[in-house]
């Protein structure tokens, strides 16, 4: 049985100001919409400023500069990304792509 889960100090040290606020928004959206889904990875894209959680089901929950979260689906056939306001819309798109 696990007694500890390590969260990278490197990530936490990088999240300052609005980046940290974005991280909190992303976590809240994950908890409210999809906490039963497995997390594939989480982090921050330093090129775009997006803080994100990528789920095993293909949905990414992201925010940048403390803006409202986007639910993002990527079409892996052509790389196009689709941005949605709700988790349900993202899941519907993901199902249509499959």
PDB file of N, CA and C in Angstrom:
ATOM      1  N   UNK A   1       0.833  -1.179   0.000  1.00  0.00           N
ATOM      2  CA  UNK A   1       0.000   0.000   0.000  1.00  0.00           C
ATOM      3  C   UNK A   1       0.878   1.243   0.000  1.00  0.00           C
ATOM      4  N   UNK A   2       0.576   2.179  -0.886  1.00  0.00           N
ATOM      5  CA  UNK A   2       1.349   3.414  -0.956  1.00  0.00           C
ATOM      6  C   UNK A   2       1.121   4.258   0.292  1.00  0.00           C
ATOM      7  N   UNK A   3       2.186   4.864   0.741  1.00  0.00           N
ATOM      8  CA  UNK A   3       2.076   5.787   1.864  1.00  0.00           C
ATOM      9  C   UNK A   3       2.479   7.201   1.470  1.00  0.00           C
ATOM     10  N   UNK A   4       2.960   7.349   0.223  1.00  0.00           N
ATOM     11  CA  UNK A   4       3.406   8.664  -0.226  1.00  0.00           C
ATOM     12  C   UNK A   4       3.341   8.740  -1.748  1.00  0.00           C
ATOM     13  N   UNK A   5       2.960   9.894  -2.236  1.00  0.00           N
ATOM     14  CA  UNK A   5       2.992  10.165  -3.670  1.00  0.00           C
ATOM     15  C   UNK A   5       3.843  11.403  -3.849  1.00  0.00           C
ATOM     16  N   UNK A   6       4.854  11.318  -4.695  1.00  0.00           N
ATOM     17  CA  UNK A   6       5.759  12.448  -4.896  1.00  0.00           C
ATOM     18  C   UNK A   6       5.263  13.336  -6.023  1.00  0.00           C
ATOM     19  N   UNK A   7       5.199  14.617  -5.759  1.00  0.00           N
ATOM     20  CA  UNK A   7       4.886  15.617  -6.776  1.00  0.00           C
ATOM     21  C   UNK A   7       6.180  16.361  -7.050  1.00  0.00           C
ATOM     22  N   UNK A   8       6.525  16.464  -8.292  1.00  0.00           N
ATOM     23  CA  UNK A   8       7.803  17.057  -8.679  1.00  0.00           C
ATOM     24  C   UNK A   8       7.957  18.489  -8.193  1.00  0.00           C
ATOM     25  N   UNK A   9       9.013  18.729  -7.437  1.00  0.00           N
ATOM     26  CA  UNK A   9       9.322  20.085  -6.975  1.00  0.00           C
ATOM     27  C   UNK A   9       9.665  20.977  -8.164  1.00  0.00           C
ATOM     28  N   UNK A  10      10.241  20.400  -9.215  1.00  0.00           N
ATOM     29  CA  UNK A  10      10.573  21.181 -10.412  1.00  0.00           C
ATOM     30  C   UNK A  10       9.324  21.813 -11.008  1.00  0.00           C
ATOM     31  N   UNK A  11       8.260  21.029 -11.113  1.00  0.00           N
ATOM     32  CA  UNK A  11       7.007  21.549 -11.660  1.00  0.00           C
ATOM     33  C   UNK A  11       6.435  22.633 -10.753  1.00  0.00           C
ATOM     34  N   UNK A  12       6.369  22.349  -9.477  1.00  0.00           N
ATOM     35  CA  UNK A  12       5.801  23.323  -8.547  1.00  0.00           C
ATOM     36  C   UNK A  12       6.595  24.620  -8.532  1.00  0.00           C
ATOM     37  N   UNK A  13       7.900  24.530  -8.654  1.00  0.00           N
ATOM     38  CA  UNK A  13       8.740  25.733  -8.658  1.00  0.00           C
ATOM     39  C   UNK A  13       8.572  26.563  -9.929  1.00  0.00           C
ATOM     40  N   UNK A  14       8.165  25.923 -11.011  1.00  0.00           N
ATOM     41  CA  UNK A  14       7.942  26.635 -12.274  1.00  0.00           C
ATOM     42  C   UNK A  14       6.613  27.379 -12.299  1.00  0.00           C
ATOM     43  N   UNK A  15       5.654  26.924 -11.502  1.00  0.00           N
ATOM     44  CA  UNK A  15       4.303  27.480 -11.539  1.00  0.00           C
ATOM     45  C   UNK A  15       4.212  28.702 -10.633  1.00  0.00           C
ATOM     46  N   UNK A  16       4.344  29.853 -11.225  1.00  0.00           N
ATOM     47  CA  UNK A  16       4.272  31.121 -10.502  1.00  0.00           C
ATOM     48  C   UNK A  16       3.074  31.917 -11.002  1.00  0.00           C
ATOM     49  N   UNK A  17       2.496  32.723 -10.143  1.00  0.00           N
ATOM     50  CA  UNK A  17       1.441  33.655 -10.540  1.00  0.00           C
ATOM     51  C   UNK A  17       0.298  32.990 -11.263  1.00  0.00           C
ATOM     52  N   UNK A  18       0.033  33.461 -12.474  1.00  0.00           N
ATOM     53  CA  UNK A  18      -1.118  32.962 -13.235  1.00  0.00           C
ATOM     54  C   UNK A  18      -0.941  31.498 -13.649  1.00  0.00           C
ATOM     55  N   UNK A  19       0.303  31.036 -13.774  1.00  0.00           N
ATOM     56  CA  UNK A  19       0.515  29.620 -14.102  1.00  0.00           C
ATOM     57  C   UNK A  19       0.005  28.735 -12.967  1.00  0.00           C
ATOM     58  N   UNK A  20       0.261  29.140 -11.736  1.00  0.00           N
ATOM     59  CA  UNK A  20      -0.230  28.377 -10.587  1.00  0.00           C
ATOM     60  C   UNK A  20      -1.754  28.428 -10.535  1.00  0.00           C
ATOM     61  N   UNK A  21      -2.322  29.600 -10.814  1.00  0.00           N
ATOM     62  CA  UNK A  21      -3.784  29.723 -10.852  1.00  0.00           C
ATOM     63  C   UNK A  21      -4.367  28.817 -11.934  1.00  0.00           C
ATOM     64  N   UNK A  22      -3.707  28.750 -13.086  1.00  0.00           N
ATOM     65  CA  UNK A  22      -4.150  27.849 -14.156  1.00  0.00           C
ATOM     66  C   UNK A  22      -4.121  26.403 -13.681  1.00  0.00           C
ATOM     67  N   UNK A  23      -3.062  26.027 -12.979  1.00  0.00           N
ATOM     68  CA  UNK A  23      -2.945  24.663 -12.465  1.00  0.00           C
ATOM     69  C   UNK A  23      -4.111  24.340 -11.532  1.00  0.00           C
ATOM     70  N   UNK A  24      -4.483  25.288 -10.689  1.00  0.00           N
ATOM     71  CA  UNK A  24      -5.602  25.079  -9.774  1.00  0.00           C
ATOM     72  C   UNK A  24      -6.916  24.938 -10.545  1.00  0.00           C
ATOM     73  N   UNK A  25      -7.110  25.744 -11.590  1.00  0.00           N
ATOM     74  CA  UNK A  25      -8.314  25.652 -12.414  1.00  0.00           C
ATOM     75  C   UNK A  25      -8.400  24.301 -13.124  1.00  0.00           C
ATOM     76  N   UNK A  26      -7.270  23.832 -13.632  1.00  0.00           N
ATOM     77  CA  UNK A  26      -7.230  22.542 -14.329  1.00  0.00           C
ATOM     78  C   UNK A  26      -7.557  21.402 -13.362  1.00  0.00           C
ATOM     79  N   UNK A  27      -6.980  21.442 -12.179  1.00  0.00           N
ATOM     80  CA  UNK A  27      -7.265  20.409 -11.185  1.00  0.00           C
ATOM     81  C   UNK A  27      -8.742  20.404 -10.798  1.00  0.00           C
ATOM     82  N   UNK A  28      -9.300  21.599 -10.608  1.00  0.00           N
ATOM     83  CA  UNK A  28     -10.714  21.699 -10.237  1.00  0.00           C
ATOM     84  C   UNK A  28     -11.597  21.119 -11.350  1.00  0.00           C
ATOM     85  N   UNK A  29     -11.291  21.462 -12.602  1.00  0.00           N
ATOM     86  CA  UNK A  29     -12.063  20.938 -13.733  1.00  0.00           C
ATOM     87  C   UNK A  29     -11.950  19.420 -13.811  1.00  0.00           C
ATOM     88  N   UNK A  30     -10.771  18.900 -13.553  1.00  0.00           N
ATOM     89  CA  UNK A  30     -10.585  17.440 -13.537  1.00  0.00           C
ATOM     90  C   UNK A  30     -11.459  16.812 -12.462  1.00  0.00           C
ATOM     91  N   UNK A  31     -11.421  17.358 -11.272  1.00  0.00           N
ATOM     92  CA  UNK A  31     -12.212  16.817 -10.165  1.00  0.00           C
ATOM     93  C   UNK A  31     -13.711  16.888 -10.445  1.00  0.00           C
ATOM     94  N   UNK A  32     -14.162  17.973 -11.046  1.00  0.00           N
ATOM     95  CA  UNK A  32     -15.588  18.171 -11.288  1.00  0.00           C
ATOM     96  C   UNK A  32     -16.131  17.383 -12.476  1.00  0.00           C
ATOM     97  N   UNK A  33     -15.264  17.028 -13.431  1.00  0.00           N
ATOM     98  CA  UNK A  33     -15.743  16.430 -14.672  1.00  0.00           C
ATOM     99  C   UNK A  33     -15.285  15.014 -14.945  1.00  0.00           C
ATOM    100  N   UNK A  34     -14.108  14.670 -14.503  1.00  0.00           N
ATOM    101  CA  UNK A  34     -13.543  13.416 -15.010  1.00  0.00           C
ATOM    102  C   UNK A  34     -12.617  12.716 -14.026  1.00  0.00           C
ATOM    103  N   UNK A  35     -12.821  12.884 -12.754  1.00  0.00           N
ATOM    104  CA  UNK A  35     -11.885  12.326 -11.773  1.00  0.00           C
ATOM    105  C   UNK A  35     -11.833  10.798 -11.802  1.00  0.00           C
ATOM    106  N   UNK A  36     -12.792  10.162 -12.460  1.00  0.00           N
ATOM    107  CA  UNK A  36     -12.749   8.703 -12.594  1.00  0.00           C
ATOM    108  C   UNK A  36     -11.868   8.252 -13.759  1.00  0.00           C
ATOM    109  N   UNK A  37     -11.403   9.190 -14.573  1.00  0.00           N
ATOM    110  CA  UNK A  37     -10.533   8.870 -15.712  1.00  0.00           C
ATOM    111  C   UNK A  37      -9.061   8.864 -15.272  1.00  0.00           C
ATOM    112  N   UNK A  38      -8.283   7.968 -15.858  1.00  0.00           N
ATOM    113  CA  UNK A  38      -6.857   7.886 -15.563  1.00  0.00           C
ATOM    114  C   UNK A  38      -6.102   9.058 -16.196  1.00  0.00           C
ATOM    115  N   UNK A  39      -5.169   9.606 -15.449  1.00  0.00           N
ATOM    116  CA  UNK A  39      -4.309  10.677 -15.952  1.00  0.00           C
ATOM    117  C   UNK A  39      -3.120  10.039 -16.671  1.00  0.00           C
ATOM    118  N   UNK A  40      -2.875  10.462 -17.915  1.00  0.00           N
ATOM    119  CA  UNK A  40      -1.733   9.982 -18.677  1.00  0.00           C
ATOM    120  C   UNK A  40      -0.488  10.782 -18.302  1.00  0.00           C
ATOM    121  N   UNK A  41      -0.643  12.116 -18.250  1.00  0.00           N
ATOM    122  CA  UNK A  41       0.456  12.982 -17.844  1.00  0.00           C
ATOM    123  C   UNK A  41      -0.104  14.357 -17.506  1.00  0.00           C
ATOM    124  N   UNK A  42       0.704  15.149 -16.860  1.00  0.00           N
ATOM    125  CA  UNK A  42       0.324  16.514 -16.508  1.00  0.00           C
ATOM    126  C   UNK A  42       1.582  17.364 -16.536  1.00  0.00           C
ATOM    127  N   UNK A  43       1.402  18.645 -16.845  1.00  0.00           N
ATOM    128  CA  UNK A  43       2.574  19.505 -16.895  1.00  0.00           C
ATOM    129  C   UNK A  43       2.239  20.872 -17.440  1.00  0.00           C
ATOM    130  N   UNK A  44       3.274  21.519 -17.953  1.00  0.00           N
ATOM    131  CA  UNK A  44       3.128  22.847 -18.541  1.00  0.00           C
ATOM    132  C   UNK A  44       3.931  22.911 -19.832  1.00  0.00           C
ATOM    133  N   UNK A  45       3.288  23.401 -20.875  1.00  0.00           N
ATOM    134  CA  UNK A  45       3.969  23.617 -22.141  1.00  0.00           C
ATOM    135  C   UNK A  45       4.570  25.014 -22.096  1.00  0.00           C
ATOM    136  N   UNK A  46       5.890  25.101 -22.025  1.00  0.00           N
ATOM    137  CA  UNK A  46       6.559  26.391 -21.892  1.00  0.00           C
ATOM    138  C   UNK A  46       6.460  27.236 -23.161  1.00  0.00           C
ATOM    139  N   UNK A  47       6.158  26.609 -24.300  1.00  0.00           N
ATOM    140  CA  UNK A  47       6.001  27.366 -25.544  1.00  0.00           C
ATOM    141  C   UNK A  47       4.653  28.069 -25.626  1.00  0.00           C
ATOM    142  N   UNK A  48       3.599  27.405 -25.132  1.00  0.00           N
ATOM    143  CA  UNK A  48       2.251  27.972 -25.238  1.00  0.00           C
ATOM    144  C   UNK A  48       1.758  28.606 -23.943  1.00  0.00           C
ATOM    145  N   UNK A  49       2.350  28.214 -22.832  1.00  0.00           N
ATOM    146  CA  UNK A  49       1.890  28.691 -21.536  1.00  0.00           C
ATOM    147  C   UNK A  49       0.760  27.862 -20.963  1.00  0.00           C
ATOM    148  N   UNK A  50       0.337  26.830 -21.678  1.00  0.00           N
ATOM    149  CA  UNK A  50      -0.753  25.986 -21.193  1.00  0.00           C
ATOM    150  C   UNK A  50      -0.268  25.061 -20.078  1.00  0.00           C
ATOM    151  N   UNK A  51      -1.015  25.046 -18.981  1.00  0.00           N
ATOM    152  CA  UNK A  51      -0.880  24.052 -17.931  1.00  0.00           C
ATOM    153  C   UNK A  51      -1.966  23.025 -18.214  1.00  0.00           C
ATOM    154  N   UNK A  52      -1.644  21.738 -18.124  1.00  0.00           N
ATOM    155  CA  UNK A  52      -2.601  20.740 -18.598  1.00  0.00           C
ATOM    156  C   UNK A  52      -2.563  19.441 -17.808  1.00  0.00           C
ATOM    157  N   UNK A  53      -3.649  18.722 -17.917  1.00  0.00           N
ATOM    158  CA  UNK A  53      -3.743  17.318 -17.534  1.00  0.00           C
ATOM    159  C   UNK A  53      -4.229  16.590 -18.780  1.00  0.00           C
ATOM    160  N   UNK A  54      -3.480  15.595 -19.223  1.00  0.00           N
ATOM    161  CA  UNK A  54      -3.883  14.772 -20.368  1.00  0.00           C
ATOM    162  C   UNK A  54      -4.417  13.451 -19.830  1.00  0.00           C
ATOM    163  N   UNK A  55      -5.632  13.112 -20.238  1.00  0.00           N
ATOM    164  CA  UNK A  55      -6.289  11.907 -19.752  1.00  0.00           C
ATOM    165  C   UNK A  55      -6.115  10.748 -20.735  1.00  0.00           C
ATOM    166  N   UNK A  56      -6.171   9.552 -20.200  1.00  0.00           N
ATOM    167  CA  UNK A  56      -6.043   8.344 -21.025  1.00  0.00           C
ATOM    168  C   UNK A  56      -7.142   8.252 -22.079  1.00  0.00           C
ATOM    169  N   UNK A  57      -8.300   8.884 -21.846  1.00  0.00           N
ATOM    170  CA  UNK A  57      -9.404   8.813 -22.810  1.00  0.00           C
ATOM    171  C   UNK A  57      -9.240   9.788 -23.975  1.00  0.00           C
ATOM    172  N   UNK A  58      -8.128  10.542 -23.998  1.00  0.00           N
ATOM    173  CA  UNK A  58      -7.852  11.441 -25.113  1.00  0.00           C
ATOM    174  C   UNK A  58      -8.196  12.897 -24.874  1.00  0.00           C
ATOM    175  N   UNK A  59      -8.846  13.208 -23.757  1.00  0.00           N
ATOM    176  CA  UNK A  59      -9.196  14.590 -23.443  1.00  0.00           C
ATOM    177  C   UNK A  59      -8.028  15.246 -22.705  1.00  0.00           C
ATOM    178  N   UNK A  60      -7.745  16.477 -23.089  1.00  0.00           N
ATOM    179  CA  UNK A  60      -6.783  17.294 -22.349  1.00  0.00           C
ATOM    180  C   UNK A  60      -7.559  18.434 -21.695  1.00  0.00           C
ATOM    181  N   UNK A  61      -7.260  18.684 -20.436  1.00  0.00           N
ATOM    182  CA  UNK A  61      -7.850  19.807 -19.718  1.00  0.00           C
ATOM    183  C   UNK A  61      -6.729  20.817 -19.556  1.00  0.00           C
ATOM    184  N   UNK A  62      -6.930  22.041 -20.067  1.00  0.00           N
ATOM    185  CA  UNK A  62      -5.832  22.995 -20.091  1.00  0.00           C
ATOM    186  C   UNK A  62      -6.304  24.417 -19.798  1.00  0.00           C
ATOM    187  N   UNK A  63      -5.377  25.206 -19.286  1.00  0.00           N
ATOM    188  CA  UNK A  63      -5.624  26.622 -19.038  1.00  0.00           C
ATOM    189  C   UNK A  63      -4.297  27.345 -19.167  1.00  0.00           C
ATOM    190  N   UNK A  64      -4.361  28.590 -19.600  1.00  0.00           N
ATOM    191  CA  UNK A  64      -3.152  29.420 -19.600  1.00  0.00           C
ATOM    192  C   UNK A  64      -3.515  30.813 -19.102  1.00  0.00           C
ATOM    193  N   UNK A  65      -2.569  31.419 -18.409  1.00  0.00           N
ATOM    194  CA  UNK A  65      -2.728  32.783 -17.897  1.00  0.00           C
ATOM    195  C   UNK A  65      -3.986  32.943 -17.051  1.00  0.00           C
ATOM    196  N   UNK A  66      -4.327  31.879 -16.278  1.00  0.00           N
ATOM    197  CA  UNK A  66      -5.465  31.863 -15.356  1.00  0.00           C
ATOM    198  C   UNK A  66      -6.804  32.071 -16.054  1.00  0.00           C
ATOM    199  N   UNK A  67      -6.875  31.720 -17.332  1.00  0.00           N
ATOM    200  CA  UNK A  67      -8.130  31.790 -18.080  1.00  0.00           C
ATOM    201  C   UNK A  67      -8.962  30.551 -17.792  1.00  0.00           C
ATOM    202  N   UNK A  68     -10.234  30.595 -18.152  1.00  0.00           N
ATOM    203  CA  UNK A  68     -11.081  29.417 -17.984  1.00  0.00           C
ATOM    204  C   UNK A  68     -10.474  28.234 -18.727  1.00  0.00           C
ATOM    205  N   UNK A  69     -10.783  27.031 -18.261  1.00  0.00           N
ATOM    206  CA  UNK A  69     -10.185  25.849 -18.870  1.00  0.00           C
ATOM    207  C   UNK A  69     -10.777  25.568 -20.243  1.00  0.00           C
ATOM    208  N   UNK A  70      -9.962  24.950 -21.068  1.00  0.00           N
ATOM    209  CA  UNK A  70     -10.388  24.397 -22.348  1.00  0.00           C
ATOM    210  C   UNK A  70     -10.293  22.884 -22.232  1.00  0.00           C
ATOM    211  N   UNK A  71     -11.236  22.210 -22.866  1.00  0.00           N
ATOM    212  CA  UNK A  71     -11.189  20.764 -22.999  1.00  0.00           C
ATOM    213  C   UNK A  71     -10.792  20.505 -24.451  1.00  0.00           C
ATOM    214  N   UNK A  72      -9.671  19.866 -24.647  1.00  0.00           N
ATOM    215  CA  UNK A  72      -9.056  19.772 -25.978  1.00  0.00           C
ATOM    216  C   UNK A  72      -9.024  18.320 -26.440  1.00  0.00           C
ATOM    217  N   UNK A  73      -9.405  18.143 -27.697  1.00  0.00           N
ATOM    218  CA  UNK A  73      -9.318  16.846 -28.373  1.00  0.00           C
ATOM    219  C   UNK A  73      -8.395  17.019 -29.570  1.00  0.00           C
ATOM    220  N   UNK A  74      -7.505  16.062 -29.774  1.00  0.00           N
ATOM    221  CA  UNK A  74      -6.604  16.084 -30.917  1.00  0.00           C
ATOM    222  C   UNK A  74      -6.966  14.965 -31.872  1.00  0.00           C
ATOM    223  N   UNK A  75      -7.118  15.313 -33.147  1.00  0.00           N
ATOM    224  CA  UNK A  75      -7.304  14.305 -34.192  1.00  0.00           C
ATOM    225  C   UNK A  75      -5.909  13.819 -34.576  1.00  0.00           C
ATOM    226  N   UNK A  76      -5.567  12.610 -34.167  1.00  0.00           N
ATOM    227  CA  UNK A  76      -4.220  12.104 -34.396  1.00  0.00           C
ATOM    228  C   UNK A  76      -3.956  11.718 -35.851  1.00  0.00           C
ATOM    229  N   UNK A  77      -4.985  11.766 -36.702  1.00  0.00           N
ATOM    230  CA  UNK A  77      -4.782  11.525 -38.128  1.00  0.00           C
ATOM    231  C   UNK A  77      -4.144  12.723 -38.809  1.00  0.00           C
ATOM    232  N   UNK A  78      -4.541  13.939 -38.392  1.00  0.00           N
ATOM    233  CA  UNK A  78      -3.994  15.129 -39.048  1.00  0.00           C
ATOM    234  C   UNK A  78      -3.425  16.156 -38.071  1.00  0.00           C
ATOM    235  N   UNK A  79      -3.493  15.879 -36.767  1.00  0.00           N
ATOM    236  CA  UNK A  79      -2.927  16.773 -35.764  1.00  0.00           C
ATOM    237  C   UNK A  79      -3.795  17.965 -35.384  1.00  0.00           C
ATOM    238  N   UNK A  80      -4.971  18.079 -35.996  1.00  0.00           N
ATOM    239  CA  UNK A  80      -5.842  19.212 -35.679  1.00  0.00           C
ATOM    240  C   UNK A  80      -6.353  19.103 -34.248  1.00  0.00           C
ATOM    241  N   UNK A  81      -6.367  20.256 -33.559  1.00  0.00           N
ATOM    242  CA  UNK A  81      -6.876  20.308 -32.197  1.00  0.00           C
ATOM    243  C   UNK A  81      -8.227  21.009 -32.177  1.00  0.00           C
ATOM    244  N   UNK A  82      -9.113  20.504 -31.343  1.00  0.00           N
ATOM    245  CA  UNK A  82     -10.454  21.061 -31.194  1.00  0.00           C
ATOM    246  C   UNK A  82     -10.621  21.484 -29.737  1.00  0.00           C
ATOM    247  N   UNK A  83     -11.057  22.721 -29.527  1.00  0.00           N
ATOM    248  CA  UNK A  83     -11.206  23.293 -28.194  1.00  0.00           C
ATOM    249  C   UNK A  83     -12.687  23.394 -27.847  1.00  0.00           C
ATOM    250  N   UNK A  84     -13.025  22.947 -26.642  1.00  0.00           N
ATOM    251  CA  UNK A  84     -14.410  22.946 -26.190  1.00  0.00           C
ATOM    252  C   UNK A  84     -14.524  23.589 -24.822  1.00  0.00           C
ATOM    253  N   UNK A  85     -15.734  24.108 -24.566  1.00  0.00           N
ATOM    254  CA  UNK A  85     -16.016  24.739 -23.277  1.00  0.00           C
ATOM    255  C   UNK A  85     -16.394  23.729 -22.207  1.00  0.00           C
ATOM    256  N   UNK A  86     -16.888  22.559 -22.625  1.00  0.00           N
ATOM    257  CA  UNK A  86     -17.316  21.562 -21.652  1.00  0.00           C
ATOM    258  C   UNK A  86     -16.673  20.208 -21.932  1.00  0.00           C
ATOM    259  N   UNK A  87     -16.576  19.434 -20.887  1.00  0.00           N
ATOM    260  CA  UNK A  87     -16.039  18.078 -20.987  1.00  0.00           C
ATOM    261  C   UNK A  87     -16.937  17.204 -21.865  1.00  0.00           C
ATOM    262  N   UNK A  88     -18.236  17.382 -21.725  1.00  0.00           N
ATOM    263  CA  UNK A  88     -19.189  16.582 -22.501  1.00  0.00           C
ATOM    264  C   UNK A  88     -19.016  16.806 -24.000  1.00  0.00           C
ATOM    265  N   UNK A  89     -18.810  18.073 -24.402  1.00  0.00           N
ATOM    266  CA  UNK A  89     -18.586  18.374 -25.829  1.00  0.00           C
ATOM    267  C   UNK A  89     -17.308  17.701 -26.317  1.00  0.00           C
ATOM    268  N   UNK A  90     -16.272  17.708 -25.484  1.00  0.00           N
ATOM    269  CA  UNK A  90     -15.004  17.081 -25.873  1.00  0.00           C
ATOM    270  C   UNK A  90     -15.176  15.577 -26.038  1.00  0.00           C
ATOM    271  N   UNK A  91     -15.884  14.954 -25.119  1.00  0.00           N
ATOM    272  CA  UNK A  91     -16.119  13.496 -25.199  1.00  0.00           C
ATOM    273  C   UNK A  91     -16.920  13.160 -26.454  1.00  0.00           C
ATOM    274  N   UNK A  92     -17.923  13.980 -26.762  1.00  0.00           N
ATOM    275  CA  UNK A  92     -18.719  13.743 -27.974  1.00  0.00           C
ATOM    276  C   UNK A  92     -17.831  13.806 -29.222  1.00  0.00           C
ATOM    277  N   UNK A  93     -16.951  14.795 -29.298  1.00  0.00           N
ATOM    278  CA  UNK A  93     -16.034  14.913 -30.434  1.00  0.00           C
ATOM    279  C   UNK A  93     -15.100  13.714 -30.495  1.00  0.00           C
ATOM    280  N   UNK A  94     -14.564  13.319 -29.351  1.00  0.00           N
ATOM    281  CA  UNK A  94     -13.659  12.172 -29.299  1.00  0.00           C
ATOM    282  C   UNK A  94     -14.376  10.926 -29.820  1.00  0.00           C
ATOM    283  N   UNK A  95     -15.611  10.723 -29.401  1.00  0.00           N
ATOM    284  CA  UNK A  95     -16.385   9.568 -29.860  1.00  0.00           C
ATOM    285  C   UNK A  95     -16.630   9.628 -31.374  1.00  0.00           C
ATOM    286  N   UNK A  96     -16.875  10.840 -31.902  1.00  0.00           N
ATOM    287  CA  UNK A  96     -17.087  10.984 -33.343  1.00  0.00           C
ATOM    288  C   UNK A  96     -15.817  10.718 -34.137  1.00  0.00           C
ATOM    289  N   UNK A  97     -14.673  11.050 -33.578  1.00  0.00           N
ATOM    290  CA  UNK A  97     -13.403  10.801 -34.271  1.00  0.00           C
ATOM    291  C   UNK A  97     -13.063   9.301 -34.289  1.00  0.00           C
ATOM    292  N   UNK A  98     -13.513   8.616 -33.273  1.00  0.00           N
ATOM    293  CA  UNK A  98     -13.236   7.162 -33.194  1.00  0.00           C
ATOM    294  C   UNK A  98     -14.220   6.443 -34.064  1.00  0.00           C
TER     295      UNK A  98
END
